[in-house]
């Protein structure tokens, strides 16, 4: 099995366009990721947290999430939903996605067979990465003539 990650994606005002869902399906179809859990929660203005059904979440017939039905491994419990909802502003909803990085499974198997062990891992936040790249470009661009 590959590494497992999770995301909590907030939808301000409970508005979901569905623009990202075809891309998520594509990642699954190409076996880059495997969805273990996909749940939706709503946090009311009074702080009440409600799990939402996978369906046409906005009722207008344009956002059909039934393709994700059955994406429930049982890893997420009510405590996890409450914790995810703590990151969400009142009046908004969120998707909670738990996924396996299936692309990494063959690499992990080969490394284990050779006796290698993963001793550290992590994620660099995108903003930090962009700032570092901007800094590198600024340093490498010094002393060059202006275009």
PDB file of C-alpha atoms in Angstrom:
ATOM      1  CA  UNK A   1       0.000   0.000   0.000  1.00  0.00           C
ATOM      2  CA  UNK A   2       1.180   3.532  -0.735  1.00  0.00           C
ATOM      3  CA  UNK A   3       1.231   6.441   1.707  1.00  0.00           C
ATOM      4  CA  UNK A   4      -2.173   7.690   2.842  1.00  0.00           C
ATOM      5  CA  UNK A   5      -2.999  11.404   3.008  1.00  0.00           C
ATOM      6  CA  UNK A   6      -6.065  13.433   3.781  1.00  0.00           C
ATOM      7  CA  UNK A   7      -7.450  16.791   2.685  1.00  0.00           C
ATOM      8  CA  UNK A   8     -10.173  18.996   4.090  1.00  0.00           C
ATOM      9  CA  UNK A   9     -11.432  21.347   1.368  1.00  0.00           C
ATOM     10  CA  UNK A  10     -13.736  24.163   2.459  1.00  0.00           C
ATOM     11  CA  UNK A  11     -16.551  25.487   0.269  1.00  0.00           C
ATOM     12  CA  UNK A  12     -17.491  29.006   1.419  1.00  0.00           C
ATOM     13  CA  UNK A  13     -21.218  29.582   1.621  1.00  0.00           C
ATOM     14  CA  UNK A  14     -21.802  25.872   0.918  1.00  0.00           C
ATOM     15  CA  UNK A  15     -21.171  26.545  -2.791  1.00  0.00           C
ATOM     16  CA  UNK A  16     -19.549  23.737  -4.750  1.00  0.00           C
ATOM     17  CA  UNK A  17     -19.066  24.108  -8.471  1.00  0.00           C
ATOM     18  CA  UNK A  18     -17.848  20.546  -8.985  1.00  0.00           C
ATOM     19  CA  UNK A  19     -15.017  21.770 -11.205  1.00  0.00           C
ATOM     20  CA  UNK A  20     -12.423  19.661  -9.380  1.00  0.00           C
ATOM     21  CA  UNK A  21     -14.390  16.417  -9.279  1.00  0.00           C
ATOM     22  CA  UNK A  22     -13.625  15.282 -12.866  1.00  0.00           C
ATOM     23  CA  UNK A  23      -9.930  15.791 -12.074  1.00  0.00           C
ATOM     24  CA  UNK A  24     -10.305  13.645  -8.962  1.00  0.00           C
ATOM     25  CA  UNK A  25     -11.995  10.913 -11.027  1.00  0.00           C
ATOM     26  CA  UNK A  26      -9.139  11.149 -13.546  1.00  0.00           C
ATOM     27  CA  UNK A  27      -6.552  10.597 -10.793  1.00  0.00           C
ATOM     28  CA  UNK A  28      -8.443   7.486  -9.719  1.00  0.00           C
ATOM     29  CA  UNK A  29      -8.890   6.224 -13.287  1.00  0.00           C
ATOM     30  CA  UNK A  30      -5.141   6.593 -13.915  1.00  0.00           C
ATOM     31  CA  UNK A  31      -4.445   4.758 -10.621  1.00  0.00           C
ATOM     32  CA  UNK A  32      -2.430   7.632  -9.222  1.00  0.00           C
ATOM     33  CA  UNK A  33      -4.617   7.685  -6.118  1.00  0.00           C
ATOM     34  CA  UNK A  34      -7.216   5.409  -4.559  1.00  0.00           C
ATOM     35  CA  UNK A  35      -9.994   7.093  -2.629  1.00  0.00           C
ATOM     36  CA  UNK A  36     -10.445   5.487   0.764  1.00  0.00           C
ATOM     37  CA  UNK A  37     -12.995   7.940   2.139  1.00  0.00           C
ATOM     38  CA  UNK A  38     -14.833  10.932   0.758  1.00  0.00           C
ATOM     39  CA  UNK A  39     -17.280  12.617   3.083  1.00  0.00           C
ATOM     40  CA  UNK A  40     -18.954  15.983   3.162  1.00  0.00           C
ATOM     41  CA  UNK A  41     -19.817  18.027   6.211  1.00  0.00           C
ATOM     42  CA  UNK A  42     -21.699  21.240   6.768  1.00  0.00           C
ATOM     43  CA  UNK A  43     -20.982  23.574   9.651  1.00  0.00           C
ATOM     44  CA  UNK A  44     -24.016  25.685  10.465  1.00  0.00           C
ATOM     45  CA  UNK A  45     -23.680  29.232  11.741  1.00  0.00           C
ATOM     46  CA  UNK A  46     -24.382  27.969  15.270  1.00  0.00           C
ATOM     47  CA  UNK A  47     -21.445  25.517  14.981  1.00  0.00           C
ATOM     48  CA  UNK A  48     -23.572  22.392  14.495  1.00  0.00           C
ATOM     49  CA  UNK A  49     -21.810  19.852  12.257  1.00  0.00           C
ATOM     50  CA  UNK A  50     -23.846  17.669   9.896  1.00  0.00           C
ATOM     51  CA  UNK A  51     -22.598  14.890   7.625  1.00  0.00           C
ATOM     52  CA  UNK A  52     -24.006  15.302   4.109  1.00  0.00           C
ATOM     53  CA  UNK A  53     -25.025  12.591   1.670  1.00  0.00           C
ATOM     54  CA  UNK A  54     -23.152  12.152  -1.593  1.00  0.00           C
ATOM     55  CA  UNK A  55     -25.610  13.378  -4.177  1.00  0.00           C
ATOM     56  CA  UNK A  56     -26.641  16.563  -5.887  1.00  0.00           C
ATOM     57  CA  UNK A  57     -25.481  18.699  -2.963  1.00  0.00           C
ATOM     58  CA  UNK A  58     -26.894  21.980  -4.215  1.00  0.00           C
ATOM     59  CA  UNK A  59     -30.153  20.562  -5.589  1.00  0.00           C
ATOM     60  CA  UNK A  60     -29.822  22.135  -9.038  1.00  0.00           C
ATOM     61  CA  UNK A  61     -29.078  18.919 -10.886  1.00  0.00           C
ATOM     62  CA  UNK A  62     -25.607  19.981 -12.060  1.00  0.00           C
ATOM     63  CA  UNK A  63     -23.372  18.482  -9.384  1.00  0.00           C
ATOM     64  CA  UNK A  64     -23.796  14.724  -9.373  1.00  0.00           C
ATOM     65  CA  UNK A  65     -21.477  13.125  -6.844  1.00  0.00           C
ATOM     66  CA  UNK A  66     -22.981   9.646  -7.040  1.00  0.00           C
ATOM     67  CA  UNK A  67     -19.800   8.513  -8.826  1.00  0.00           C
ATOM     68  CA  UNK A  68     -18.172   8.700  -5.373  1.00  0.00           C
ATOM     69  CA  UNK A  69     -20.806   6.627  -3.569  1.00  0.00           C
ATOM     70  CA  UNK A  70     -19.245   3.770  -1.691  1.00  0.00           C
ATOM     71  CA  UNK A  71     -15.991   5.679  -1.130  1.00  0.00           C
ATOM     72  CA  UNK A  72     -15.991   4.792   2.532  1.00  0.00           C
ATOM     73  CA  UNK A  73     -13.378   2.556   4.083  1.00  0.00           C
ATOM     74  CA  UNK A  74     -14.682   3.139   7.585  1.00  0.00           C
ATOM     75  CA  UNK A  75     -11.443   4.866   8.601  1.00  0.00           C
ATOM     76  CA  UNK A  76     -13.261   8.115   9.373  1.00  0.00           C
ATOM     77  CA  UNK A  77     -15.488   8.318  12.401  1.00  0.00           C
ATOM     78  CA  UNK A  78     -17.621  11.047  13.922  1.00  0.00           C
ATOM     79  CA  UNK A  79     -14.618  12.346  15.882  1.00  0.00           C
ATOM     80  CA  UNK A  80     -12.699  12.787  12.625  1.00  0.00           C
ATOM     81  CA  UNK A  81     -15.591  14.703  11.064  1.00  0.00           C
ATOM     82  CA  UNK A  82     -15.786  16.963  14.111  1.00  0.00           C
ATOM     83  CA  UNK A  83     -12.035  17.589  13.919  1.00  0.00           C
ATOM     84  CA  UNK A  84     -12.226  18.364  10.195  1.00  0.00           C
ATOM     85  CA  UNK A  85     -15.183  20.676  10.783  1.00  0.00           C
ATOM     86  CA  UNK A  86     -13.124  22.572  13.380  1.00  0.00           C
ATOM     87  CA  UNK A  87     -11.031  23.881  10.479  1.00  0.00           C
ATOM     88  CA  UNK A  88     -14.152  25.080   8.635  1.00  0.00           C
ATOM     89  CA  UNK A  89     -15.775  28.461   9.162  1.00  0.00           C
ATOM     90  CA  UNK A  90     -19.427  28.464  10.300  1.00  0.00           C
ATOM     91  CA  UNK A  91     -21.836  28.660   7.367  1.00  0.00           C
ATOM     92  CA  UNK A  92     -19.555  26.655   5.089  1.00  0.00           C
ATOM     93  CA  UNK A  93     -19.265  23.040   4.032  1.00  0.00           C
ATOM     94  CA  UNK A  94     -16.230  20.872   3.371  1.00  0.00           C
ATOM     95  CA  UNK A  95     -15.128  17.717   1.639  1.00  0.00           C
ATOM     96  CA  UNK A  96     -12.996  15.333   3.679  1.00  0.00           C
ATOM     97  CA  UNK A  97     -10.891  13.152   1.407  1.00  0.00           C
ATOM     98  CA  UNK A  98      -8.681  10.276   2.551  1.00  0.00           C
ATOM     99  CA  UNK A  99      -6.656   8.768  -0.266  1.00  0.00           C
ATOM    100  CA  UNK A 100      -3.843   6.348  -0.900  1.00  0.00           C
ATOM    101  CA  UNK A 101      -0.993   7.495  -3.107  1.00  0.00           C
ATOM    102  CA  UNK A 102      -1.188   4.290  -5.118  1.00  0.00           C
ATOM    103  CA  UNK A 103       1.572   5.424  -7.484  1.00  0.00           C
ATOM    104  CA  UNK A 104       4.015   4.927  -4.582  1.00  0.00           C
ATOM    105  CA  UNK A 105       3.045   1.336  -3.713  1.00  0.00           C
ATOM    106  CA  UNK A 106       5.312  -0.396  -6.283  1.00  0.00           C
ATOM    107  CA  UNK A 107       8.232   1.814  -5.230  1.00  0.00           C
ATOM    108  CA  UNK A 108       7.592   1.046  -1.548  1.00  0.00           C
ATOM    109  CA  UNK A 109       7.472  -2.717  -2.258  1.00  0.00           C
ATOM    110  CA  UNK A 110      10.766  -2.578  -4.170  1.00  0.00           C
ATOM    111  CA  UNK A 111      12.417  -0.580  -1.402  1.00  0.00           C
ATOM    112  CA  UNK A 112      11.229  -3.027   1.288  1.00  0.00           C
ATOM    113  CA  UNK A 113      12.505  -5.989  -0.758  1.00  0.00           C
ATOM    114  CA  UNK A 114      15.920  -4.345  -0.898  1.00  0.00           C
ATOM    115  CA  UNK A 115      15.922  -3.699   2.846  1.00  0.00           C
ATOM    116  CA  UNK A 116      15.441   0.067   2.616  1.00  0.00           C
ATOM    117  CA  UNK A 117      13.349   1.869   5.222  1.00  0.00           C
ATOM    118  CA  UNK A 118      11.571   5.200   5.103  1.00  0.00           C
ATOM    119  CA  UNK A 119      13.002   7.217   7.985  1.00  0.00           C
ATOM    120  CA  UNK A 120      11.404  10.618   7.356  1.00  0.00           C
ATOM    121  CA  UNK A 121       8.779  12.237   5.227  1.00  0.00           C
ATOM    122  CA  UNK A 122       6.739  15.391   5.025  1.00  0.00           C
ATOM    123  CA  UNK A 123       5.116  17.955   2.827  1.00  0.00           C
ATOM    124  CA  UNK A 124       6.337  21.409   1.885  1.00  0.00           C
ATOM    125  CA  UNK A 125       3.440  23.908   1.872  1.00  0.00           C
ATOM    126  CA  UNK A 126       2.880  25.353  -1.605  1.00  0.00           C
ATOM    127  CA  UNK A 127       3.258  28.953  -0.396  1.00  0.00           C
ATOM    128  CA  UNK A 128       6.631  28.138   1.177  1.00  0.00           C
ATOM    129  CA  UNK A 129       7.788  26.398  -1.998  1.00  0.00           C
ATOM    130  CA  UNK A 130       6.735  29.324  -4.204  1.00  0.00           C
ATOM    131  CA  UNK A 131       8.497  31.795  -1.896  1.00  0.00           C
ATOM    132  CA  UNK A 132      11.698  29.721  -2.034  1.00  0.00           C
ATOM    133  CA  UNK A 133      11.519  29.508  -5.838  1.00  0.00           C
ATOM    134  CA  UNK A 134      10.951  33.265  -6.081  1.00  0.00           C
ATOM    135  CA  UNK A 135      13.995  33.801  -3.866  1.00  0.00           C
ATOM    136  CA  UNK A 136      16.146  31.488  -6.008  1.00  0.00           C
ATOM    137  CA  UNK A 137      15.019  33.274  -9.176  1.00  0.00           C
ATOM    138  CA  UNK A 138      15.809  36.619  -7.550  1.00  0.00           C
ATOM    139  CA  UNK A 139      19.303  35.476  -6.576  1.00  0.00           C
ATOM    140  CA  UNK A 140      20.046  33.863  -9.937  1.00  0.00           C
ATOM    141  CA  UNK A 141      18.697  36.912 -11.745  1.00  0.00           C
ATOM    142  CA  UNK A 142      21.074  39.348  -9.970  1.00  0.00           C
ATOM    143  CA  UNK A 143      23.789  40.789 -12.105  1.00  0.00           C
ATOM    144  CA  UNK A 144      22.097  39.855 -15.367  1.00  0.00           C
ATOM    145  CA  UNK A 145      21.250  42.622 -17.808  1.00  0.00           C
ATOM    146  CA  UNK A 146      17.607  43.691 -17.900  1.00  0.00           C
ATOM    147  CA  UNK A 147      15.651  42.491 -20.910  1.00  0.00           C
TER     148      UNK A 147
END
